[in-house]
Each structure stands twice: as structure tokens, then as C-alpha cells.
mmCIF file with all atom_site columns, C-alpha atoms and ligand atoms in Angstrom:
data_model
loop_
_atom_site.group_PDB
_atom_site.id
_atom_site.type_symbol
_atom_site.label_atom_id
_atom_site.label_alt_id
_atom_site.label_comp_id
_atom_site.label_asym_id
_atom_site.label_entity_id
_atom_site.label_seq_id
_atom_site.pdbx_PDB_ins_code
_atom_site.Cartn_x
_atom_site.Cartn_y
_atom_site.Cartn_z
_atom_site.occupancy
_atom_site.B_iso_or_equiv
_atom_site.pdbx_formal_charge
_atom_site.auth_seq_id
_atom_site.auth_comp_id
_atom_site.auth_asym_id
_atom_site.auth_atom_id
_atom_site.pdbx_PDB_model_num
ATOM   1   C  CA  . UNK A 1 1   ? 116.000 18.777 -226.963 1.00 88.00 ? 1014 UNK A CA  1
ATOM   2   C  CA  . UNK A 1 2   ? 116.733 21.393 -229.662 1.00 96.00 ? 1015 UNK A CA  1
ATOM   3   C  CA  . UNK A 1 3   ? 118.642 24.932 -229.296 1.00 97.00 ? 1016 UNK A CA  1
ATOM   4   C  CA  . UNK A 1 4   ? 117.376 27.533 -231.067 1.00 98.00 ? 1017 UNK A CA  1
ATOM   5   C  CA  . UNK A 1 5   ? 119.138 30.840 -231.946 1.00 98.00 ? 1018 UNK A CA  1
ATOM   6   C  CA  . UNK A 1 6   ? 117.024 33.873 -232.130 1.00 98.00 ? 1019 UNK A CA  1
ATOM   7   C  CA  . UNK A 1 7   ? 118.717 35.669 -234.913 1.00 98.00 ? 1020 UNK A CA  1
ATOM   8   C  CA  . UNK A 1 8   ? 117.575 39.494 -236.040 1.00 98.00 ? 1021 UNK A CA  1
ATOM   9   C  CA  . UNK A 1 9   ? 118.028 41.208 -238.700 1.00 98.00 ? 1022 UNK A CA  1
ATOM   10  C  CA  . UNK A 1 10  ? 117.337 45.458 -238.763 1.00 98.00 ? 1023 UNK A CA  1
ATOM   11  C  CA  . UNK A 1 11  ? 117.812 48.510 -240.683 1.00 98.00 ? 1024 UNK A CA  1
ATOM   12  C  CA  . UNK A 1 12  ? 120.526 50.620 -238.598 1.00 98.00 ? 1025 UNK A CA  1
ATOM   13  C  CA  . UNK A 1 13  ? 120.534 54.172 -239.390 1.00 97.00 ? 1026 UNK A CA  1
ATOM   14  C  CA  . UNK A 1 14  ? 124.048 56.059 -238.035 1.00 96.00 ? 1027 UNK A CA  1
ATOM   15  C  CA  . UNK A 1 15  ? 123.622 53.641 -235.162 1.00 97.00 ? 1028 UNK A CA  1
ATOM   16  C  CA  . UNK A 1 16  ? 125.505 50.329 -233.551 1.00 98.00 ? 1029 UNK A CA  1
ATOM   17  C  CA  . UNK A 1 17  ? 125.603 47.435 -231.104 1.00 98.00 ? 1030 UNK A CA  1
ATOM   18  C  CA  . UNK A 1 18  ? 121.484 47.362 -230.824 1.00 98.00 ? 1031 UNK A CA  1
ATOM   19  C  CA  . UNK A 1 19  ? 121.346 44.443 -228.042 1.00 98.00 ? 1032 UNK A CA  1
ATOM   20  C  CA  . UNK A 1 20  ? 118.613 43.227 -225.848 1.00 97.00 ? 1033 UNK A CA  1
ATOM   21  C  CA  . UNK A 1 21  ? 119.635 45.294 -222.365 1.00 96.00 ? 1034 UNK A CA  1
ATOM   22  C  CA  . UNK A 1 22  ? 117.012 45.690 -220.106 1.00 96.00 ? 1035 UNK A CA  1
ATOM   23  C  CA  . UNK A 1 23  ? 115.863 48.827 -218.722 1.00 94.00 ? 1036 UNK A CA  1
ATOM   24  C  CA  . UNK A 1 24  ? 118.308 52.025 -217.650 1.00 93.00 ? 1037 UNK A CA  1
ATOM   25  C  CA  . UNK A 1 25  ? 116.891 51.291 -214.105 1.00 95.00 ? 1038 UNK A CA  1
ATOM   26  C  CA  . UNK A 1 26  ? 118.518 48.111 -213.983 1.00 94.00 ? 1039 UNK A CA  1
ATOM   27  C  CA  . UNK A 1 27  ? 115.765 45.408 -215.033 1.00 94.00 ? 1040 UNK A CA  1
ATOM   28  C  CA  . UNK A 1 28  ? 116.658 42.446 -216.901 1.00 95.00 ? 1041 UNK A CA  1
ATOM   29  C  CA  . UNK A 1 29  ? 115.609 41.952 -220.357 1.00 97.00 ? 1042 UNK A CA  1
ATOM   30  C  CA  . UNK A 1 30  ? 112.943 39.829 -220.717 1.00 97.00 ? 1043 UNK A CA  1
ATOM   31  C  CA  . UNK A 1 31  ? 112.248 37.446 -224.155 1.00 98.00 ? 1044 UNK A CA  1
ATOM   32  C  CA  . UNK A 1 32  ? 108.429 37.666 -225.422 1.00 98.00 ? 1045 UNK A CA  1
ATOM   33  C  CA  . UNK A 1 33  ? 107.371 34.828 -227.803 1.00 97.00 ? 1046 UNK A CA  1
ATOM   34  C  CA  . UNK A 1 34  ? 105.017 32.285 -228.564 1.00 97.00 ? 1047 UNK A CA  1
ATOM   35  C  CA  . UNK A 1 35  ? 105.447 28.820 -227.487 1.00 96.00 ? 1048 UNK A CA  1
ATOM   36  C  CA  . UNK A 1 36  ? 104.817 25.985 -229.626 1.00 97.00 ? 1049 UNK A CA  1
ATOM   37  C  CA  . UNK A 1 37  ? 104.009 22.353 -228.000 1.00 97.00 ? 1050 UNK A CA  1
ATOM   38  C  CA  . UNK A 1 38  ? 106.252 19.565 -229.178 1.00 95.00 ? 1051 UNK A CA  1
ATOM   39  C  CA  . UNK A 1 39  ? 103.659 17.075 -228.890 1.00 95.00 ? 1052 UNK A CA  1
ATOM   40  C  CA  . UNK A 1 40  ? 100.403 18.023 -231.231 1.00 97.00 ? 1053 UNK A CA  1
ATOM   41  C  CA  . UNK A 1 41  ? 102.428 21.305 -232.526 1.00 97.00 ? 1054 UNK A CA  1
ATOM   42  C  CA  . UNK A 1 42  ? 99.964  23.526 -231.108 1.00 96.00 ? 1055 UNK A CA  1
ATOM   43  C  CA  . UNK A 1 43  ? 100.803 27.258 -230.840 1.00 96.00 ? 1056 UNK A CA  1
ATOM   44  C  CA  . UNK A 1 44  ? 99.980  29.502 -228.122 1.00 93.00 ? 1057 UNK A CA  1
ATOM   45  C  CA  . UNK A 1 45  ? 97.430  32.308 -228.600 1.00 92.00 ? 1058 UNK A CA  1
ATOM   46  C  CA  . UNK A 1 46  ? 99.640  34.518 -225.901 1.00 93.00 ? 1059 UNK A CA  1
ATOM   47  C  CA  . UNK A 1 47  ? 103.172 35.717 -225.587 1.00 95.00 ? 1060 UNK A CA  1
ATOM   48  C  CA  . UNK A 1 48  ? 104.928 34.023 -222.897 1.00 96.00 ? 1061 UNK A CA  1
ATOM   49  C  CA  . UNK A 1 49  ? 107.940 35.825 -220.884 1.00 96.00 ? 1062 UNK A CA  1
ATOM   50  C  CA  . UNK A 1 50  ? 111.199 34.338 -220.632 1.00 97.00 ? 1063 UNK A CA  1
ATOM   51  C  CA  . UNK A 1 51  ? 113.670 35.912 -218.098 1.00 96.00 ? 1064 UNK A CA  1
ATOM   52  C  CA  . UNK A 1 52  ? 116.865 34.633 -217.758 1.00 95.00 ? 1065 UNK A CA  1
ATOM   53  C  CA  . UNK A 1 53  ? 117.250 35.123 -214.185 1.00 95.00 ? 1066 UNK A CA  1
ATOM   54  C  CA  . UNK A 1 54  ? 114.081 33.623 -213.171 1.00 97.00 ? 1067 UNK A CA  1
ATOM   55  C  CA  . UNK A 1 55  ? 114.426 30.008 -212.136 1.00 97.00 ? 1068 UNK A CA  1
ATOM   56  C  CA  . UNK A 1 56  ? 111.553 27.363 -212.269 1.00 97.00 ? 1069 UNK A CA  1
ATOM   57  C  CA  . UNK A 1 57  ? 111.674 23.511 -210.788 1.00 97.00 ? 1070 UNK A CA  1
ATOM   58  C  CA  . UNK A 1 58  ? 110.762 20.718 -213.122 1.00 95.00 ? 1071 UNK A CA  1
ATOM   59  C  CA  . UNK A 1 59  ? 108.419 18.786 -212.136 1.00 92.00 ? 1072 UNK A CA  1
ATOM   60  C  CA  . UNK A 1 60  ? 109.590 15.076 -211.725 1.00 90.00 ? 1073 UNK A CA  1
ATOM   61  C  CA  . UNK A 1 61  ? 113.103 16.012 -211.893 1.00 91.00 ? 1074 UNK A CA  1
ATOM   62  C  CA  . UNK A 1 62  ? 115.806 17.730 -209.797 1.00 93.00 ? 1075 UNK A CA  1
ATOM   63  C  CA  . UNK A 1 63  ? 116.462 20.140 -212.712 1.00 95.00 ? 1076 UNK A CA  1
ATOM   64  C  CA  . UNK A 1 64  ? 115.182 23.574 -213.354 1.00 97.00 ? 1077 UNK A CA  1
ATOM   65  C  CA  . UNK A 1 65  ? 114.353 25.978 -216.364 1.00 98.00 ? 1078 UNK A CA  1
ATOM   66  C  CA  . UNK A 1 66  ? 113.137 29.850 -216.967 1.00 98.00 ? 1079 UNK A CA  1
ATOM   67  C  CA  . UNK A 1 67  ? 110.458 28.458 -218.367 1.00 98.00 ? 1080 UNK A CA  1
ATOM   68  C  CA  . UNK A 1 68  ? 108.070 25.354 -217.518 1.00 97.00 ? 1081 UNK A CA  1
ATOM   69  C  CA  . UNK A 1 69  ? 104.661 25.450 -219.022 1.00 94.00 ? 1082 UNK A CA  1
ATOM   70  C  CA  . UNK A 1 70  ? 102.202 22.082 -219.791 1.00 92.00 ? 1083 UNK A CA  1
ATOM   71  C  CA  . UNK A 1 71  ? 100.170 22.408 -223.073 1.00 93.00 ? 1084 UNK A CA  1
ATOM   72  C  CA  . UNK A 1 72  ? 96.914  23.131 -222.902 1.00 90.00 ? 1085 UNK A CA  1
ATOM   73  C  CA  . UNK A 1 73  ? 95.402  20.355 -225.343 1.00 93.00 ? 1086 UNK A CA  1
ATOM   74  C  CA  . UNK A 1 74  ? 97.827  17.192 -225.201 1.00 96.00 ? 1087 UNK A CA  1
ATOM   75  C  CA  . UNK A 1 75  ? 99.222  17.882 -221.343 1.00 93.00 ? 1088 UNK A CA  1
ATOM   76  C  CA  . UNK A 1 76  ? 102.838 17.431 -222.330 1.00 93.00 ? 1089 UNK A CA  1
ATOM   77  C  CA  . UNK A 1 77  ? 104.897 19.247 -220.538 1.00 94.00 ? 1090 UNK A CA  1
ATOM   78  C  CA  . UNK A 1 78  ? 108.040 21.015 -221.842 1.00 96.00 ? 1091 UNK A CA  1
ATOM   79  C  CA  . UNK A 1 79  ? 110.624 23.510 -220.884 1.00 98.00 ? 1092 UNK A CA  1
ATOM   80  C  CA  . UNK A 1 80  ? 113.424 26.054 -221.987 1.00 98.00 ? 1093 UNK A CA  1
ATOM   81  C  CA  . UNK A 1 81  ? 115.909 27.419 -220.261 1.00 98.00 ? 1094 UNK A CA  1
ATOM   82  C  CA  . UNK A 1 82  ? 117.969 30.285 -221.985 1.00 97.00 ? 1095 UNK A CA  1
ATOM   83  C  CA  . UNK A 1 83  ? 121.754 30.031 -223.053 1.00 97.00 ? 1096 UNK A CA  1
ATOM   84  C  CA  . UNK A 1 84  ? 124.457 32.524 -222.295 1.00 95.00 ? 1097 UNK A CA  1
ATOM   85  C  CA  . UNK A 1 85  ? 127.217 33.751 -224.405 1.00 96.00 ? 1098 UNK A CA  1
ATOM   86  C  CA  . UNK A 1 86  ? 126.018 32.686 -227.936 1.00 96.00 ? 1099 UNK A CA  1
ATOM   87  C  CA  . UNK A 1 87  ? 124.987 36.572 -228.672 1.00 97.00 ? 1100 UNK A CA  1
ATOM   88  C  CA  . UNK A 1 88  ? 126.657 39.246 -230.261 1.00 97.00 ? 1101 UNK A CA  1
ATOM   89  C  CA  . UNK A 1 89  ? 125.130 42.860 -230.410 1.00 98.00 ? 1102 UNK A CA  1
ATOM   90  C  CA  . UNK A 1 90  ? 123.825 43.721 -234.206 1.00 98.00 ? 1103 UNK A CA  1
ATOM   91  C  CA  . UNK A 1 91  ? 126.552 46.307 -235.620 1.00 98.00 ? 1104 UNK A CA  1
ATOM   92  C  CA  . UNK A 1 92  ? 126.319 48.879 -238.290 1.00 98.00 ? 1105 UNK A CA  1
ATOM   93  C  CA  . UNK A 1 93  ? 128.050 46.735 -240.236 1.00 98.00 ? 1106 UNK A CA  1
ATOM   94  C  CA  . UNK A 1 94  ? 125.487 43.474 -240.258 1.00 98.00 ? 1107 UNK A CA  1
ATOM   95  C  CA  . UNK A 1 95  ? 123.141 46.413 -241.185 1.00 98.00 ? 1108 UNK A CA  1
ATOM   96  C  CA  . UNK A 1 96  ? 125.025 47.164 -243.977 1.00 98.00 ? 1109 UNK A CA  1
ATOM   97  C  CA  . UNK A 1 97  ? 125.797 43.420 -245.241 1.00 98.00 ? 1110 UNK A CA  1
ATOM   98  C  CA  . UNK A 1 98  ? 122.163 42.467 -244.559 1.00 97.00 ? 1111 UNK A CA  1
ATOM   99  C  CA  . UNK A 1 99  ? 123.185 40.126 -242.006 1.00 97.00 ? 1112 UNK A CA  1
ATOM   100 C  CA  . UNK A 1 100 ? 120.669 38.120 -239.509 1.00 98.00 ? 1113 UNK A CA  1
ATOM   101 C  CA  . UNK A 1 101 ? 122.744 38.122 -235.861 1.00 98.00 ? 1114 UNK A CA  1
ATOM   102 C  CA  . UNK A 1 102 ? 122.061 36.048 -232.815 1.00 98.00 ? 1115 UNK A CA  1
ATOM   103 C  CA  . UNK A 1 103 ? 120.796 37.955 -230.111 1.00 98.00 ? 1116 UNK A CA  1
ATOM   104 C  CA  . UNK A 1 104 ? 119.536 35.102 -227.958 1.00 97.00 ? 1117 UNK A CA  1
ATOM   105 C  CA  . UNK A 1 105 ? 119.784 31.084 -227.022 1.00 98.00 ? 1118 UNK A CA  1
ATOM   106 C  CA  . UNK A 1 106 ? 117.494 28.729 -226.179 1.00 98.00 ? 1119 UNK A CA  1
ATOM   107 C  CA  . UNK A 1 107 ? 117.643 25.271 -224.783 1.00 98.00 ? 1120 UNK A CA  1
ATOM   108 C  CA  . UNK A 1 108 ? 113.995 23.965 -225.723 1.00 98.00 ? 1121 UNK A CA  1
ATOM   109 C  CA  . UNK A 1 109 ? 112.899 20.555 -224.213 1.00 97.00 ? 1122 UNK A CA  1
ATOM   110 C  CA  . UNK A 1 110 ? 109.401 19.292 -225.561 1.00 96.00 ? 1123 UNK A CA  1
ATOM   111 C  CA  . UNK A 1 111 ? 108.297 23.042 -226.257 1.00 97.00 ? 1124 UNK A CA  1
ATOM   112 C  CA  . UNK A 1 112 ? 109.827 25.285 -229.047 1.00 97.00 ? 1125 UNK A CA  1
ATOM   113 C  CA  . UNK A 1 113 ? 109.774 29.446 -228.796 1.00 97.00 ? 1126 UNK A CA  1
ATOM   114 C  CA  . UNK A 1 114 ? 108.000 30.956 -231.751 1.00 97.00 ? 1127 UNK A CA  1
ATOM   115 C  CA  . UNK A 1 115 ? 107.025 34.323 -233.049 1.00 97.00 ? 1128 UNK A CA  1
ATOM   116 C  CA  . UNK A 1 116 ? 109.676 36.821 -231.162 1.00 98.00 ? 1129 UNK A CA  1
ATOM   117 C  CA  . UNK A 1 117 ? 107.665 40.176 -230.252 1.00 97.00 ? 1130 UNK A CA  1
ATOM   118 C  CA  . UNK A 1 118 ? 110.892 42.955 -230.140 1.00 97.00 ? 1131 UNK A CA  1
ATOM   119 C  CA  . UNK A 1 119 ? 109.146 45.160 -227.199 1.00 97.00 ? 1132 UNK A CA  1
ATOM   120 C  CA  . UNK A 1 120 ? 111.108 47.565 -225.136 1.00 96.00 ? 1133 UNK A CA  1
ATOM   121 C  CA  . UNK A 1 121 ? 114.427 46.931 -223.359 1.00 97.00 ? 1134 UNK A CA  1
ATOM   122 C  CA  . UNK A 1 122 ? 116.851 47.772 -226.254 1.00 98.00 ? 1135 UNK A CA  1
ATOM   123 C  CA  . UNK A 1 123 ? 119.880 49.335 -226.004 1.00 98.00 ? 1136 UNK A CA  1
ATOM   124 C  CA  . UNK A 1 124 ? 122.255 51.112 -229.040 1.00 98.00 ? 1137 UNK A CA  1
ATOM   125 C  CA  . UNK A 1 125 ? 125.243 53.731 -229.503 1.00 97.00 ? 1138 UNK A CA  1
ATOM   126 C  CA  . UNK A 1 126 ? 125.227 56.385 -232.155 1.00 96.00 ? 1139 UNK A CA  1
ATOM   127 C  CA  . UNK A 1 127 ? 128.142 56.296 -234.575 1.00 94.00 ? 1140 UNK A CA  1
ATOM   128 C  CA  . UNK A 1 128 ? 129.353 59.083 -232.827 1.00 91.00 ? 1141 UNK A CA  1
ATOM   129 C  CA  . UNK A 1 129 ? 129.180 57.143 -229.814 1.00 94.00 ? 1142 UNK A CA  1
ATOM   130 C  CA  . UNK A 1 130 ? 125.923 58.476 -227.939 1.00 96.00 ? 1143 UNK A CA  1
ATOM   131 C  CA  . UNK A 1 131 ? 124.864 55.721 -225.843 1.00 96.00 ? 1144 UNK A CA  1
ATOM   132 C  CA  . UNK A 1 132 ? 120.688 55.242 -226.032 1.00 97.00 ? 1145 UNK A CA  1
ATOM   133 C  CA  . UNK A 1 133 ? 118.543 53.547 -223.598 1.00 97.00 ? 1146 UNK A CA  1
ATOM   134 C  CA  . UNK A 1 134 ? 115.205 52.132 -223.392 1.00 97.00 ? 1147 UNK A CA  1
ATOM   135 C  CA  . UNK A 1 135 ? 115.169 51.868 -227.126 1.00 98.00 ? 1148 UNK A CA  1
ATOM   136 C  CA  . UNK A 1 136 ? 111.145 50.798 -227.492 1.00 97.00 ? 1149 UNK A CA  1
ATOM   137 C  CA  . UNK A 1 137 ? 110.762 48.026 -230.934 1.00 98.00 ? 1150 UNK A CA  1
ATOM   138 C  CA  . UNK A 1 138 ? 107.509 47.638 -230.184 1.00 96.00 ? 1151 UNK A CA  1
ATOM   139 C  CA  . UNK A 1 139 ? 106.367 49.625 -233.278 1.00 94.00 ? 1152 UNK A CA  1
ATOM   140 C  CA  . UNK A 1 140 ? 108.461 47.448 -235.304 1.00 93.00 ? 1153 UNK A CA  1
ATOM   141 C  CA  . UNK A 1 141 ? 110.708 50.595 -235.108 1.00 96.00 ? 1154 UNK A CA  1
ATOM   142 C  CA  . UNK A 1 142 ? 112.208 53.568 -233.770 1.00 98.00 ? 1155 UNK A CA  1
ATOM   143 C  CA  . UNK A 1 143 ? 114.133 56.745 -233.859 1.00 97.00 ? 1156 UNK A CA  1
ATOM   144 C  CA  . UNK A 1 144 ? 115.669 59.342 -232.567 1.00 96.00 ? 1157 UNK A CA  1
ATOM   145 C  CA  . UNK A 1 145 ? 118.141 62.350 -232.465 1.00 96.00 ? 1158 UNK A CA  1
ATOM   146 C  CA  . UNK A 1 146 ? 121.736 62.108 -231.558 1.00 95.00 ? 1159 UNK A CA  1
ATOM   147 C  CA  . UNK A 1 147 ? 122.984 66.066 -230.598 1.00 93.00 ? 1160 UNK A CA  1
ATOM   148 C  CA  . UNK A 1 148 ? 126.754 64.912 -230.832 1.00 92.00 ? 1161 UNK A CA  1
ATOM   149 C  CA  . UNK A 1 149 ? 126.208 63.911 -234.667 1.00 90.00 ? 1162 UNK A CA  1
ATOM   150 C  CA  . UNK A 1 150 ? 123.567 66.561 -235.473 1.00 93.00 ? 1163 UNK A CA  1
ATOM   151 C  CA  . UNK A 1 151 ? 122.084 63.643 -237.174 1.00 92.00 ? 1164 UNK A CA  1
ATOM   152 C  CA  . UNK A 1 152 ? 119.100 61.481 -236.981 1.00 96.00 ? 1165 UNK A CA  1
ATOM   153 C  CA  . UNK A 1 153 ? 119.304 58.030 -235.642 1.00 97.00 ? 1166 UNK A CA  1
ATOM   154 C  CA  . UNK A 1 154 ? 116.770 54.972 -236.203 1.00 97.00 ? 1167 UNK A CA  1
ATOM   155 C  CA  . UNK A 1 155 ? 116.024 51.481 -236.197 1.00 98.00 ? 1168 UNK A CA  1
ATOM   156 C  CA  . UNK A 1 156 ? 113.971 50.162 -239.164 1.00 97.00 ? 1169 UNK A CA  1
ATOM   157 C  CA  . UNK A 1 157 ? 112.244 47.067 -240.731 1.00 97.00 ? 1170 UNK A CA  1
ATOM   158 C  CA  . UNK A 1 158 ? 113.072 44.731 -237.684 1.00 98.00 ? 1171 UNK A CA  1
ATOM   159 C  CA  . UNK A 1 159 ? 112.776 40.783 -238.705 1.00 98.00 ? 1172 UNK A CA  1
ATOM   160 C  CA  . UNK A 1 160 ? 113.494 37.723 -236.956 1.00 98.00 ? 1173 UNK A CA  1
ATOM   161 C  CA  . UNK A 1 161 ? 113.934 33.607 -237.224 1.00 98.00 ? 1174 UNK A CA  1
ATOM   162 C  CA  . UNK A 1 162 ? 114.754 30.877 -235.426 1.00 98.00 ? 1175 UNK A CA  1
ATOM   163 C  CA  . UNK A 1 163 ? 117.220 28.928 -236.398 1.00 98.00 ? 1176 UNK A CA  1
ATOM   164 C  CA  . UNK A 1 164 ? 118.733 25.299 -235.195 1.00 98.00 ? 1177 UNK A CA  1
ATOM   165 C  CA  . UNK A 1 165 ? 121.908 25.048 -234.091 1.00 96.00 ? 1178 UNK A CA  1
ATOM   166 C  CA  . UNK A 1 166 ? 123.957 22.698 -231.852 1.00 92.00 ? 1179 UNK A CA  1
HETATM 167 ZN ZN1 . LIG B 2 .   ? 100.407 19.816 -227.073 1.00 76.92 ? 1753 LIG B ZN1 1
#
């Protein structure tokens, strides 16, 4: 098994705490990514979703994951499951600094997540303290105007990495 962070980086303009919400009419966020098989390394043409509250059995075993999926070539069968409390929203300040942030965790067993697509789901607060909803990254960015700073507000050159941790 290996965990992998999902760590972002972004260009915040007079905006803070961008985190991976869900929608403003209560839906979960959902992860998009490739998935790439442990066993012959093979990488999925598709995105594959990855909800946190959605529960899957593992075959052979009294366990279960939010994701369970058998590769298409070699038949091995892997799954991940994701793991709470290792994010932290991206502030102003990693903007700033340049900083890559954790936004996700996941516990990958014979599969690995690749290739993170952003899509919608994203929530911020203007530095004025505006809150914004349904932030959309599926451009690669986005942004708006907050009335309370008379200012524009945006999200810019959005990058991402796994990274190994324990
Ligand atoms: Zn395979």
C-alpha cells in the first residue's frame, strides 16, 4: 500500500482558503483522476470518481474502499480508499510563498491515482471575507467580482502532484 497526498499549488488573487467543498446544495466533493494499475503500470484512458462517502466491498475480503476497480489488461485488482484530516485549505499566503498544499489523501492498494482534473466543487473567501461557492477549475481557472472589496477576485495557473507520504 502507498498514501499519496494530492498537493496543489494556485495563483490566489485577493482570495483565501480555496478547498475542495462540494456543491452550495449540499453534494459532496467528488476527486476526478486517472488510475494507474500497480501491476503492468498501465494508465487509464478515463477519469475515475472518487467520493468519500461512497463505500465499496472488496472482493475476497471483509474490508471496503471508495474505490475498487480490476485493470483492464493484467486483471489485478486494486483499491483506494480516501483519508481524512491530512488537508488544509490553500491560503493567500501559500499563494504568495509559492507553496504546493495538501488538499486530499489517499490510501492506494495495488492501484495509484494519477492526473487530478480540478472540476467544479470549489469553495474560497475574498480577503474581505466574501464567501464564494461553486468555484468551477475546470478551465484551469477562474474569477470573479467581490462587491465588499470593489475588487476583482481569481484563481490562476492551477498545478498539482502527488506526492508519497506515510
Ligand atoms: Zn494492470
Amino acid at each position: 500500500m502507498v498514501l499519496l497526498l494530492l498537493e496543489v499549488k494556485a495563483e490566489l488573487e485577493s482570495i483565501t482558503n480555496l478547498v475542495p467543498k462540494g456543491g452550495s446544495d449540499g453534494s459532496e466533493y467528488t476527486f476526478f483522476f486517472k488510475i494507474k494499475c500497480g501491476g503492468c503500470g498501465t494508465v487509464s484512458d478515463k477519469e475515475t470518481s472518487v467520493t468519500p462517502s461512497e463505500l465499496y466491498d472488496i472482493p475476497k475480503s471483509k474490508g471496503s474502499a471508495n474505490l475498487v476497480q480490476k485493470c483492464k489488461f493484467c486483471d489485478k485488482q486494486g483499491n483506494i480508499t480516501v483519508v481524512p484530516g491530512r488537508d488544509k485549505p490553500y491560503t493567500f499566503e501559500d499563494s504568495e510563498s509559492g507553496k504546493f498544499v495538501p488538499i486530499g489523501c489517499f490510501d492506494c492498494r495495488g492501484i495509484e491515482t494519477v492526473e487530478f482534473s480540478f472540476r467544479d466543487g470549489w469553495a474560497a473567501e475574498g480577503l474581505t471575507g466574501t464567501k464564494f461557492v461553486d468555484i468551477d477549475l475546470s478551465d484551469g481557472e477562474w474569477s470573479e467580482y467581490d462587491e465588499k472589496a470593489a475588487a476583482s477576485v481569481g484563481i490562476l495557473n492551477l498545478e498539482h502532484r502527488f506526492v508519497v507520504t506515510k
